[in-house]
Coordinates of N, CA and C in Angstrom, one line a residue:
M1 N 25.8 14.0 4.0 CA 27.2 13.9 3.9 C 27.8 15.1 3.0
L2 N 27.1 15.4 1.9 CA 27.5 16.5 1.1 C 27.3 17.8 1.8
L3 N 26.2 18.0 2.5 CA 26.0 19.2 3.2 C 27.0 19.4 4.4
I4 N 27.4 18.3 5.0 CA 28.5 18.4 6.0 C 29.8 18.9 5.4
Y5 N 30.1 18.3 4.2 CA 31.3 18.7 3.5 C 31.2 20.1 3.1
Y6 N 30.0 20.6 2.6 CA 29.8 22.0 2.2 C 30.0 22.9 3.4
A7 N 29.5 22.5 4.6 CA 29.6 23.3 5.8 C 31.1 23.4 6.2
L8 N 31.9 22.3 6.1 CA 33.3 22.4 6.4 C 34.1 23.2 5.4
V9 N 33.7 23.2 4.2 CA 34.4 24.0 3.2 C 34.0 25.5 3.4
K10 N 32.7 25.8 3.7 CA 32.3 27.1 3.9 C 32.8 27.8 5.1
T11 N 32.9 26.9 6.2 CA 33.3 27.3 7.6 C 32.2 28.2 8.2
N12 N 32.2 28.2 9.5 CA 31.2 28.9 10.3 C 29.8 28.5 10.0
A13 N 29.5 27.2 9.8 CA 28.2 26.7 9.5 C 27.9 25.6 10.4
I14 N 28.0 25.8 11.8 CA 27.8 24.8 12.7 C 26.5 24.1 12.7
L15 N 25.4 24.9 12.4 CA 24.1 24.3 12.3 C 23.9 23.3 11.2
L16 N 24.6 23.6 10.1 CA 24.5 22.6 9.0 C 25.3 21.3 9.4
I17 N 26.3 21.4 10.1 CA 27.1 20.3 10.6 C 26.2 19.4 11.6
T18 N 25.6 20.1 12.5 CA 24.9 19.3 13.6 C 23.7 18.6 13.0
I19 N 22.8 19.4 12.3 CA 21.6 18.8 11.8 C 21.9 17.6 10.8
N20 N 22.9 17.8 9.9 CA 23.2 16.8 8.9 C 23.9 15.6 9.5
S21 N 24.6 15.8 10.6 CA 25.2 14.7 11.3 C 24.1 13.8 11.9
F22 N 23.1 14.4 12.5 CA 22.0 13.7 13.0 C 21.2 13.0 11.9
G23 N 21.1 13.7 10.7 CA 20.5 13.1 9.6 C 21.2 11.9 9.1
C24 N 22.5 11.9 9.1 CA 23.3 10.7 8.7 C 23.1 9.5 9.6
F25 N 22.9 9.8 10.9 CA 22.7 8.8 11.9 C 21.3 8.1 11.6
I26 N 20.3 9.0 11.4 CA 18.9 8.5 11.2 C 18.8 7.7 9.9
E27 N 19.4 8.2 8.8 CA 19.3 7.6 7.5 C 20.1 6.3 7.5
T28 N 21.2 6.2 8.3 CA 21.9 4.9 8.4 C 21.1 3.9 9.1
A29 N 20.3 4.3 10.1 CA 19.4 3.4 10.8 C 18.3 2.9 9.8
Y30 N 17.8 3.8 9.0 CA 16.8 3.4 8.0 C 17.3 2.4 7.0
I31 N 18.5 2.6 6.5 CA 19.1 1.7 5.5 C 19.4 0.4 6.2
T32 N 19.9 0.4 7.4 CA 20.1 -0.9 8.1 C 18.9 -1.7 8.3
I33 N 17.8 -1.1 8.7 CA 16.5 -1.8 8.9 C 16.0 -2.3 7.5
Y34 N 16.2 -1.5 6.5 CA 15.8 -2.0 5.1 C 16.6 -3.2 4.7
L35 N 17.9 -3.2 5.0 CA 18.8 -4.3 4.6 C 18.4 -5.6 5.4
I36 N 17.9 -5.4 6.6 CA 17.6 -6.6 7.4 C 16.3 -7.3 6.9
Y37 N 15.3 -6.5 6.5 CA 14.0 -7.0 6.1 C 13.8 -7.1 4.6
A38 N 14.7 -6.6 3.8 CA 14.5 -6.6 2.3 C 14.8 -8.0 1.8
T39 N 14.3 -8.3 0.6 CA 14.6 -9.5 -0.1 C 16.0 -9.5 -0.6
K40 N 16.5 -10.7 -1.0 CA 17.9 -10.8 -1.4 C 18.2 -9.8 -2.5
K41 N 17.3 -9.8 -3.5 CA 17.5 -9.0 -4.7 C 17.5 -7.5 -4.4
A42 N 16.6 -7.1 -3.6 CA 16.5 -5.7 -3.1 C 17.7 -5.3 -2.3
R43 N 18.1 -6.3 -1.5 CA 19.3 -6.0 -0.6 C 20.6 -5.8 -1.4
V44 N 20.8 -6.6 -2.4 CA 21.9 -6.4 -3.3 C 21.9 -5.1 -4.1
F45 N 20.7 -4.8 -4.6 CA 20.5 -3.5 -5.3 C 20.8 -2.3 -4.4
C46 N 20.3 -2.4 -3.1 CA 20.5 -1.3 -2.2 C 22.0 -1.1 -1.9
I47 N 22.7 -2.2 -1.7 CA 24.1 -2.1 -1.4 C 24.9 -1.5 -2.6
Q48 N 24.5 -1.9 -3.8 CA 25.2 -1.4 -5.0 C 25.0 0.1 -5.1
I49 N 23.7 0.6 -4.8 CA 23.5 2.0 -4.9 C 24.2 2.8 -3.8
F50 N 24.2 2.2 -2.6 CA 24.9 2.8 -1.5 C 26.4 2.9 -1.8
V51 N 27.1 1.9 -2.3 CA 28.5 1.9 -2.6 C 28.7 2.9 -3.7
L52 N 27.9 2.9 -4.8 CA 28.1 3.8 -5.9 C 28.0 5.3 -5.5
L53 N 26.9 5.7 -4.7 CA 26.7 7.1 -4.4 C 27.4 7.5 -3.2
N54 N 27.3 6.7 -2.1 CA 27.8 7.2 -0.8 C 29.3 7.0 -0.6
V55 N 29.9 6.1 -1.5 CA 31.3 5.9 -1.4 C 32.0 6.4 -2.6
V56 N 31.7 5.9 -3.8 CA 32.4 6.2 -5.0 C 32.1 7.7 -5.4
A57 N 30.9 8.0 -5.5 CA 30.5 9.4 -6.0 C 30.9 10.4 -5.0
F58 N 30.7 10.2 -3.7 CA 31.1 11.1 -2.7 C 32.6 11.3 -2.6
A59 N 33.3 10.2 -2.7 CA 34.8 10.3 -2.7 C 35.3 11.1 -3.9
A60 N 34.7 10.9 -5.1 CA 35.0 11.6 -6.3 C 34.8 13.1 -6.2
I61 N 33.6 13.4 -5.6 CA 33.3 14.9 -5.4 C 34.3 15.5 -4.5
V62 N 34.6 14.9 -3.4 CA 35.6 15.4 -2.5 C 37.0 15.6 -3.1
L63 N 37.5 14.6 -3.8 CA 38.8 14.6 -4.4 C 38.8 15.7 -5.5
L64 N 37.7 15.7 -6.4 CA 37.7 16.7 -7.5 C 37.7 18.1 -7.0
T65 N 36.9 18.4 -6.0 CA 36.8 19.8 -5.5 C 38.0 20.2 -4.7
R66 N 38.7 19.2 -4.0 CA 39.9 19.5 -3.3 C 41.1 19.8 -4.2
L67 N 41.1 19.1 -5.3 CA 42.3 19.2 -6.2 C 42.1 20.2 -7.3
A68 N 40.9 20.4 -7.8 CA 40.7 21.3 -8.9 C 40.2 22.7 -8.5
F69 N 39.8 22.9 -7.3 CA 39.2 24.3 -6.9 C 39.8 24.7 -5.6
T70 N 39.8 26.0 -5.4 CA 40.3 26.6 -4.2 C 39.4 27.7 -3.7
G71 N 39.4 28.0 -2.4 CA 38.7 29.2 -1.9 C 37.3 29.3 -2.3
P72 N 36.8 30.5 -2.7 CA 35.4 30.7 -3.0 C 34.9 29.8 -4.2
D73 N 35.7 29.5 -5.1 CA 35.3 28.6 -6.2 C 34.9 27.2 -5.7
R74 N 35.7 26.7 -4.7 CA 35.3 25.4 -4.1 C 34.0 25.4 -3.5
V75 N 33.7 26.5 -2.7 CA 32.4 26.7 -2.0 C 31.3 26.7 -3.1
T76 N 31.5 27.4 -4.1 CA 30.5 27.5 -5.2 C 30.2 26.2 -5.8
V77 N 31.2 25.5 -6.2 CA 31.0 24.2 -6.8 C 30.3 23.2 -5.9
V78 N 30.8 23.1 -4.7 CA 30.2 22.2 -3.7 C 28.8 22.6 -3.4
G79 N 28.6 23.9 -3.3 CA 27.2 24.4 -3.1 C 26.2 24.0 -4.1
W80 N 26.6 24.1 -5.4 CA 25.7 23.8 -6.5 C 25.5 22.2 -6.5
I81 N 26.5 21.5 -6.2 CA 26.3 20.0 -6.1 C 25.3 19.7 -5.1
C82 N 25.4 20.4 -3.9 CA 24.4 20.2 -2.8 C 23.0 20.6 -3.3
V83 N 22.9 21.7 -4.0 CA 21.6 22.1 -4.6 C 21.0 21.0 -5.4
G84 N 21.8 20.4 -6.3 CA 21.3 19.3 -7.2 C 20.8 18.1 -6.4
F85 N 21.5 17.7 -5.4 CA 21.1 16.5 -4.6 C 19.9 16.9 -3.7
S86 N 19.8 18.1 -3.2 CA 18.7 18.5 -2.4 C 17.4 18.6 -3.2
L87 N 17.5 19.0 -4.5 CA 16.3 19.0 -5.4 C 15.9 17.6 -5.6
C88 N 16.8 16.6 -5.7 CA 16.4 15.2 -5.9 C 15.7 14.7 -4.6
V89 N 16.1 15.2 -3.4 CA 15.4 14.8 -2.2 C 14.0 15.3 -2.2
F90 N 13.8 16.6 -2.5 CA 12.5 17.2 -2.5 C 11.6 16.7 -3.6
A91 N 12.2 16.3 -4.8 CA 11.4 15.9 -5.9 C 11.0 14.4 -5.8
A92 N 11.7 13.6 -4.9 CA 11.4 12.2 -4.8 C 10.0 11.9 -4.4
P93 N 9.3 12.7 -3.5 CA 7.9 12.4 -3.2 C 6.9 12.6 -4.4
L94 N 7.4 13.1 -5.5 CA 6.5 13.3 -6.7 C 6.0 11.9 -7.2
S95 N 6.9 10.9 -7.0 CA 6.4 9.5 -7.4 C 5.3 9.1 -6.5
I96 N 5.3 9.5 -5.2 CA 4.2 9.1 -4.3 C 3.0 9.9 -4.7
I97 N 3.1 11.1 -5.1 CA 1.9 11.9 -5.5 C 1.3 11.2 -6.7
R98 N 2.1 10.7 -7.6 CA 1.6 10.0 -8.8 C 0.9 8.7 -8.4
L99 N 1.4 8.0 -7.4 CA 0.8 6.8 -6.9 C -0.6 7.1 -6.3
V100 N -0.6 8.2 -5.5 CA -1.9 8.6 -4.9 C -2.9 8.9 -5.9
I101 N -2.6 9.6 -6.9 CA -3.5 10.0 -8.0 C -4.0 8.8 -8.7
R102 N -3.1 7.8 -9.0 CA -3.5 6.7 -9.7 C -4.4 5.7 -8.9
T103 N -4.0 5.5 -7.6 CA -4.8 4.6 -6.8 C -5.9 5.3 -6.0
K104 N -5.9 6.6 -6.0 CA -7.0 7.4 -5.3 C -7.0 7.0 -3.8
S105 N -5.8 6.7 -3.3 CA -5.6 6.4 -1.9 C -4.4 7.1 -1.3
V106 N -4.5 7.6 -0.1 CA -3.4 8.3 0.5 C -2.6 7.4 1.5
E107 N -2.8 6.1 1.3 CA -2.2 5.2 2.3 C -0.7 5.3 2.3
F108 N -0.1 5.6 1.2 CA 1.3 5.6 1.1 C 1.9 7.1 1.3
M109 N 1.1 8.0 1.6 CA 1.6 9.4 1.8 C 1.0 10.0 3.1
P110 N 1.6 9.7 4.2 CA 1.1 10.2 5.5 C 1.1 11.7 5.5
F111 N 0.0 12.3 6.1 CA -0.1 13.8 6.0 C 1.0 14.5 6.8
Y112 N 1.3 13.9 8.0 CA 2.3 14.6 8.8 C 3.7 14.6 8.2
L113 N 4.0 13.6 7.4 CA 5.3 13.6 6.7 C 5.3 14.8 5.7
S114 N 4.3 15.1 5.0 CA 4.2 16.2 4.1 C 4.2 17.5 4.9
F115 N 3.5 17.5 6.0 CA 3.3 18.7 6.8 C 4.7 19.2 7.3
F116 N 5.5 18.2 7.9 CA 6.8 18.6 8.5 C 7.8 18.8 7.4
L117 N 7.6 18.2 6.2 CA 8.5 18.5 5.1 C 8.3 20.0 4.7
T118 N 7.1 20.5 4.7 CA 6.8 21.9 4.4 C 7.4 22.8 5.5
L119 N 7.2 22.5 6.7 CA 7.8 23.3 7.8 C 9.3 23.3 7.7
N120 N 9.9 22.2 7.4 CA 11.3 22.1 7.3 C 11.8 23.0 6.2
A121 N 11.1 23.0 5.1 CA 11.5 23.8 3.9 C 11.4 25.3 4.3
I122 N 10.4 25.7 5.0 CA 10.2 27.1 5.4 C 11.3 27.5 6.4
A123 N 11.6 26.6 7.3 CA 12.7 27.0 8.3 C 14.1 27.1 7.7
W124 N 14.4 26.2 6.8 CA 15.7 26.3 6.2 C 15.8 27.4 5.1
F125 N 14.6 27.7 4.5 CA 14.6 28.8 3.6 C 14.9 30.1 4.4
G126 N 14.3 30.2 5.6 CA 14.6 31.4 6.4 C 16.1 31.4 6.8
Y127 N 16.7 30.3 7.1 CA 18.1 30.2 7.5 C 18.9 30.7 6.3
G128 N 18.7 30.2 5.1 CA 19.4 30.6 4.0 C 19.2 32.0 3.6
F129 N 18.0 32.5 3.8 CA 17.7 33.9 3.5 C 18.4 34.9 4.4
F130 N 18.4 34.6 5.7 CA 19.0 35.5 6.7 C 20.6 35.4 6.7
T131 N 21.1 34.3 6.3 CA 22.5 34.1 6.2 C 23.1 34.4 4.8
K132 N 22.1 34.7 3.9 CA 22.5 35.0 2.5 C 23.2 33.8 1.9
D133 N 22.7 32.6 2.2 CA 23.3 31.3 1.6 C 22.3 30.8 0.5
L134 N 22.7 31.1 -0.7 CA 21.8 30.7 -1.8 C 21.7 29.2 -1.9
Y135 N 22.7 28.5 -1.6 CA 22.7 27.0 -1.8 C 21.8 26.3 -0.8
V136 N 21.4 27.0 0.3 CA 20.5 26.4 1.3 C 19.1 27.0 1.0
E137 N 19.1 28.2 0.5 CA 17.8 28.9 0.3 C 17.1 28.4 -0.9
L138 N 17.8 28.2 -2.0 CA 17.1 27.9 -3.3 C 16.4 26.5 -3.3
P139 N 17.0 25.4 -2.9 CA 16.3 24.1 -2.9 C 15.1 24.1 -2.0
N140 N 15.1 24.9 -0.9 CA 14.0 24.8 0.0 C 12.8 25.6 -0.5
V141 N 13.0 26.4 -1.6 CA 11.8 27.0 -2.2 C 11.0 25.9 -2.9
L142 N 11.7 25.1 -3.6 CA 11.0 24.0 -4.3 C 10.5 23.0 -3.2
G143 N 11.2 22.8 -2.1 CA 10.8 21.9 -1.1 C 9.4 22.4 -0.5
F144 N 9.3 23.7 -0.3 CA 8.0 24.3 0.1 C 6.9 24.0 -0.9
V145 N 7.2 24.2 -2.2 CA 6.2 24.0 -3.2 C 5.7 22.5 -3.2
F146 N 6.7 21.6 -3.2 CA 6.3 20.2 -3.2 C 5.6 19.8 -2.0
G147 N 6.0 20.3 -0.8 CA 5.3 20.0 0.4 C 3.8 20.4 0.4
V148 N 3.6 21.7 -0.1 CA 2.2 22.2 -0.2 C 1.4 21.3 -1.2
A149 N 2.1 20.9 -2.3 CA 1.4 20.1 -3.3 C 1.0 18.8 -2.7
Q150 N 1.8 18.2 -1.9 CA 1.5 16.9 -1.3 C 0.3 17.0 -0.3
M151 N 0.3 18.1 0.4 CA -0.9 18.3 1.4 C -2.2 18.5 0.6
V152 N -2.1 19.3 -0.5 CA -3.3 19.5 -1.3 C -3.8 18.2 -1.9
V153 N -2.9 17.3 -2.4 CA -3.3 16.0 -2.9 C -3.9 15.2 -1.8
Y154 N -3.3 15.2 -0.6 CA -3.8 14.5 0.5 C -5.3 14.9 0.8
I155 N -5.5 16.2 0.8 CA -6.8 16.7 1.2 C -7.8 16.3 0.1
L156 N -7.4 16.3 -1.2 CA -8.3 15.9 -2.3 C -8.7 14.4 -2.2
Y157 N -7.8 13.6 -1.8 CA -8.0 12.1 -1.9 C -8.2 11.4 -0.6
K158 N -8.2 12.2 0.5 CA -8.3 11.5 1.8 C -9.6 10.8 2.1
N159 N -10.7 11.4 1.4 CA -12.1 10.9 1.6 C -12.5 9.8 0.6
K160 N -11.6 9.5 -0.3 CA -11.9 8.6 -1.4 C -12.2 7.2 -0.8
K161 N -11.4 6.8 0.1 CA -11.6 5.5 0.7 C -12.9 5.4 1.5
K162 N -13.2 6.5 2.2 CA -14.5 6.5 3.0 C -15.7 6.4 2.0
R163 N -15.6 7.1 0.9 CA -16.7 7.0 -0.1 C -16.8 5.7 -0.7
K164 N -15.7 5.0 -0.9 CA -15.7 3.7 -1.5 C -16.3 2.7 -0.5
D165 N -15.9 2.8 0.8 CA -16.5 1.9 1.8 C -18.0 2.1 1.9
A166 N -18.5 3.4 1.8 CA -19.9 3.7 1.9 C -20.6 3.1 0.7
A167 N -20.0 3.2 -0.5 CA -20.7 2.6 -1.7 C -20.8 1.1 -1.5
V168 N -19.7 0.5 -1.0 CA -19.8 -1.0 -0.8 C -20.9 -1.4 0.2
A169 N -21.0 -0.6 1.2 CA -22.0 -0.8 2.2 C -23.5 -0.7 1.7
A170 N -23.6 0.2 0.7 CA -24.9 0.4 0.1 C -25.3 -0.7 -0.9
V171 N -24.4 -1.5 -1.3 CA -24.7 -2.6 -2.3 C -25.4 -3.7 -1.6
P172 N -26.5 -4.3 -2.2 CA -27.2 -5.4 -1.6 C -26.2 -6.5 -1.2
E173 N -26.7 -7.3 -0.2 CA -25.8 -8.3 0.4 C -25.4 -9.4 -0.6
H174 N -26.3 -9.8 -1.4 CA -26.0 -10.9 -2.4 C -24.9 -10.4 -3.4
R175 N -24.9 -9.1 -3.7 CA -23.9 -8.6 -4.6 C -22.5 -8.6 -3.9
V176 N -22.5 -8.3 -2.6 CA -21.3 -8.3 -1.9 C -20.7 -9.7 -1.8
K177 N -21.7 -10.7 -1.6 CA -21.2 -12.0 -1.5 C -20.6 -12.5 -2.8
I178 N -21.3 -12.1 -3.9 CA -20.7 -12.5 -5.2 C -19.3 -11.9 -5.4
A179 N -19.1 -10.6 -5.0 CA -17.8 -10.0 -5.1 C -16.8 -10.7 -4.2
E180 N -17.2 -11.1 -3.0 CA -16.3 -11.8 -2.2 C -15.9 -13.2 -2.8
L181 N -16.9 -13.9 -3.4 CA -16.6 -15.1 -4.0 C -15.7 -15.0 -5.2
S182 N -15.9 -13.9 -6.0 CA -15.1 -13.7 -7.2 C -13.6 -13.4 -6.8
S183 N -13.4 -12.9 -5.6 CA -12.0 -12.6 -5.2 C -11.4 -13.7 -4.3
A184 N -12.2 -14.7 -4.0 CA -11.7 -15.8 -3.2 C -10.9 -16.8 -4.0
P185 N -9.9 -17.4 -3.3 CA -9.1 -18.4 -4.0 C -10.0 -19.6 -4.4
A186 N -9.5 -20.4 -5.4 CA -10.3 -21.5 -5.9 C -10.5 -22.6 -4.8
S187 N -9.5 -22.8 -4.0 CA -9.6 -23.8 -2.9 C -10.7 -23.4 -2.0
E188 N -10.8 -22.1 -1.6 CA -11.8 -21.7 -0.7 C -13.2 -21.9 -1.3
L189 N -13.3 -21.6 -2.6 CA -14.6 -21.8 -3.3 C -15.0 -23.2 -3.4
Q190 N -14.0 -24.1 -3.6 CA -14.3 -25.5 -3.6 C -14.8 -26.0 -2.3
V191 N -14.2 -25.6 -1.2 CA -14.6 -26.0 0.2 C -16.0 -25.4 0.4
S192 N -16.3 -24.2 0.0 CA -17.6 -23.6 0.2 C -18.7 -24.4 -0.6
L193 N -18.4 -24.8 -1.8 CA -19.4 -25.5 -2.6 C -19.6 -26.9 -2.0
E194 N -18.6 -27.6 -1.5 CA -18.8 -28.9 -0.9 C -19.6 -28.8 0.4
E195 N -19.4 -27.7 1.2 CA -20.2 -27.5 2.4 C -21.7 -27.3 2.0
K196 N -21.9 -26.5 0.9 CA -23.3 -26.3 0.5 C -24.0 -27.6 0.0
D197 N -23.2 -28.4 -0.7 CA -23.8 -29.7 -1.2 C -24.1 -30.6 0.0
Q198 N -23.2 -30.7 1.0 CA -23.5 -31.5 2.2 C -24.8 -31.0 2.9
N199 N -24.9 -29.6 3.1 CA -26.1 -29.1 3.7 C -27.3 -29.4 2.9
K200 N -27.2 -29.3 1.6 CA -28.4 -29.6 0.8 C -28.8 -31.1 0.9
R201 N -27.9 -32.0 0.9 CA -28.2 -33.4 1.1 C -28.8 -33.7 2.4
S202 N -28.2 -33.0 3.5 CA -28.8 -33.2 4.8 C -30.2 -32.7 4.9
T203 N -30.5 -31.6 4.2 CA -31.8 -31.1 4.2 C -32.8 -32.0 3.5
E204 N -32.4 -32.5 2.4 CA -33.3 -33.5 1.6 C -33.5 -34.7 2.4
A205 N -32.5 -35.2 3.1 CA -32.7 -36.4 3.9 C -33.7 -36.2 5.0
S206 N -33.5 -35.0 5.7 CA -34.5 -34.7 6.8 C -35.9 -34.6 6.3
Q207 N -36.1 -34.0 5.0 CA -37.4 -33.9 4.5 C -38.0 -35.3 4.2
D208 N -37.2 -36.2 3.6 CA -37.7 -37.6 3.3 C -38.1 -38.2 4.6
T209 N -37.3 -38.1 5.7 CA -37.7 -38.7 7.0 C -39.0 -38.1 7.5
D210 N -39.2 -36.8 7.3 CA -40.4 -36.2 7.8 C -41.6 -36.8 7.0
K211 N -41.5 -37.0 5.7 CA -42.6 -37.5 4.9 C -42.9 -38.9 5.3
N212 N -41.9 -39.7 5.6 CA -42.2 -41.1 6.0 C -42.9 -41.1 7.3
E213 N -42.4 -40.3 8.2 CA -43.1 -40.2 9.5 C -44.5 -39.7 9.4
A214 N -44.8 -38.8 8.5 CA -46.1 -38.3 8.3 C -47.0 -39.4 7.7
A215 N -46.4 -40.3 6.8 CA -47.2 -41.4 6.2 C -47.6 -42.4 7.3
D216 N -46.6 -42.6 8.2 CA -46.9 -43.6 9.3 C -48.0 -43.1 10.2
E217 N -48.0 -41.7 10.4 CA -49.0 -41.2 11.3 C -50.4 -41.1 10.6
E218 N -50.5 -41.4 9.3 CA -51.9 -41.3 8.7 C -52.8 -42.4 9.2
G219 N -52.3 -43.4 9.7 CA -53.1 -44.5 10.4 C -53.4 -45.6 9.5
P220 N -54.1 -46.6 10.0 CA -54.4 -47.9 9.3 C -55.4 -47.7 8.2
D221 N -56.3 -46.6 8.3 CA -57.3 -46.4 7.3 C -56.6 -46.1 5.9
I222 N -55.7 -45.2 5.9 CA -55.0 -44.9 4.7 C -54.2 -46.1 4.2
S223 N -53.6 -46.9 5.1 CA -52.9 -48.1 4.7 C -53.8 -49.1 4.1
A224 N -55.0 -49.2 4.7 CA -56.0 -50.2 4.1 C -56.5 -49.8 2.8
V225 N -56.7 -48.5 2.6 CA -57.1 -48.0 1.3 C -56.1 -48.3 0.2
R226 N -54.8 -48.0 0.6 CA -53.7 -48.3 -0.3 C -53.7 -49.8 -0.6
G227 N -53.9 -50.7 0.4 CA -53.9 -52.1 0.2 C -55.0 -52.6 -0.7
I228 N -56.2 -52.0 -0.6 CA -57.4 -52.3 -1.5 C -57.0 -51.9 -2.9
G229 N -56.5 -50.7 -3.1 CA -56.1 -50.3 -4.4 C -55.1 -51.2 -5.1
D230 N -54.1 -51.7 -4.3 CA -53.2 -52.6 -4.9 C -53.9 -53.9 -5.3
L231 N -54.8 -54.4 -4.4 CA -55.5 -55.6 -4.7 C -56.4 -55.5 -5.9
M232 N -57.1 -54.4 -6.1 CA -57.9 -54.2 -7.3 C -57.0 -54.2 -8.6
D233 N -55.9 -53.6 -8.5 CA -55.0 -53.6 -9.7 C -54.6 -55.0 -10.0
H234 N -54.3 -55.8 -9.0 CA -53.9 -57.2 -9.2 C -55.1 -58.0 -9.8
L235 N -56.3 -57.8 -9.4 CA -57.4 -58.6 -9.9 C -57.7 -58.2 -11.4
V236 N -57.6 -56.9 -11.7 CA -57.8 -56.5 -13.0 C -56.7 -57.1 -14.0
Y237 N -55.5 -57.1 -13.5 CA -54.4 -57.7 -14.3 C -54.7 -59.2 -14.5
T238 N -55.1 -59.9 -13.4 CA -55.3 -61.4 -13.5 C -56.5 -61.7 -14.4
S239 N -57.6 -60.9 -14.3 CA -58.7 -61.2 -15.2 C -58.4 -60.9 -16.7
S240 N -57.6 -59.9 -16.9 CA -57.2 -59.6 -18.3 C -56.3 -60.7 -18.9
T241 N -55.5 -61.3 -18.1 CA -54.6 -62.3 -18.5 C -55.4 -63.6 -18.8
S242 N -56.4 -63.9 -17.9 CA -57.2 -65.1 -18.0 C -58.0 -65.0 -19.3
Y243 N -58.6 -63.8 -19.6 CA -59.4 -63.6 -20.8 C -58.5 -63.9 -22.0
D244 N -57.3 -63.4 -22.0 CA -56.4 -63.7 -23.1 C -56.1 -65.1 -23.3

C-alpha cells in the first residue's frame, strides 16, 4: 500500500503500481485464510495489528505527507518511509534463521522461498539502479544479503535431520523401544503393561497345563511309586505315634 502511494506521488512508476496491487491482493488472501483458521486470541491480535498499521498508520502517513510536504520533498519523505517498511519485510526472516539454528531443522524455512526472495531482490535492485530510484534500490541490497544468508543456513542444516534419523536407526532396538515408551502417554503405557501381564499369565497357565499333561503321560508306574512313597510316610508316622 505504501509503495503504491509512493508510485502515485512519484508518477510514471506503473510497474510499482501493478506489482504492489497484485501483492495487496495476495496478502489480503493470506490474512483472510489466517483469520479463518487462527484461534480467537490470535484472530483478535491480528485484527488489532491490521487496523493499527493498515488503517490508522497508513492514513496518518498519507495525511501528514499530503498536508506537510509538497513536490520533491513529499517524494523523499514517502520514499524513506517505504525504505523503512521494506527493511522490516526483508529482516523479518531473521527470526526464522534463528529458529533454524536453534532447532537445527529447516522445516520452517523452505529453500525456494529464500531462493525467490533473493531473485526478487536482484530484480528490483536492477530496476532501482537503472531508474536511479534510491528508495527501491537501497532496501533490495539488504534483501539480497538476507536471501543469500537464508540459503547458506539452509545448506548448512538441511542434512541435520537425515543424520539424526540415521543415528536413531543405528541405536539397538531395545533402546529405541525405551525411548518410545518414555515419550508415550501414561494411558498408553498402562494399556501396554496390562497387555504384558495378561500375556504372562496366559503363558504361565499354558506351562502348568503342559506339566500336568506330562505327568499324566508318565504312566501308572510313576503313579504307583508315588503311591508307595505316600504309604511309607503314613506308616512311619503311625509307628512313631504308637511308640509315643
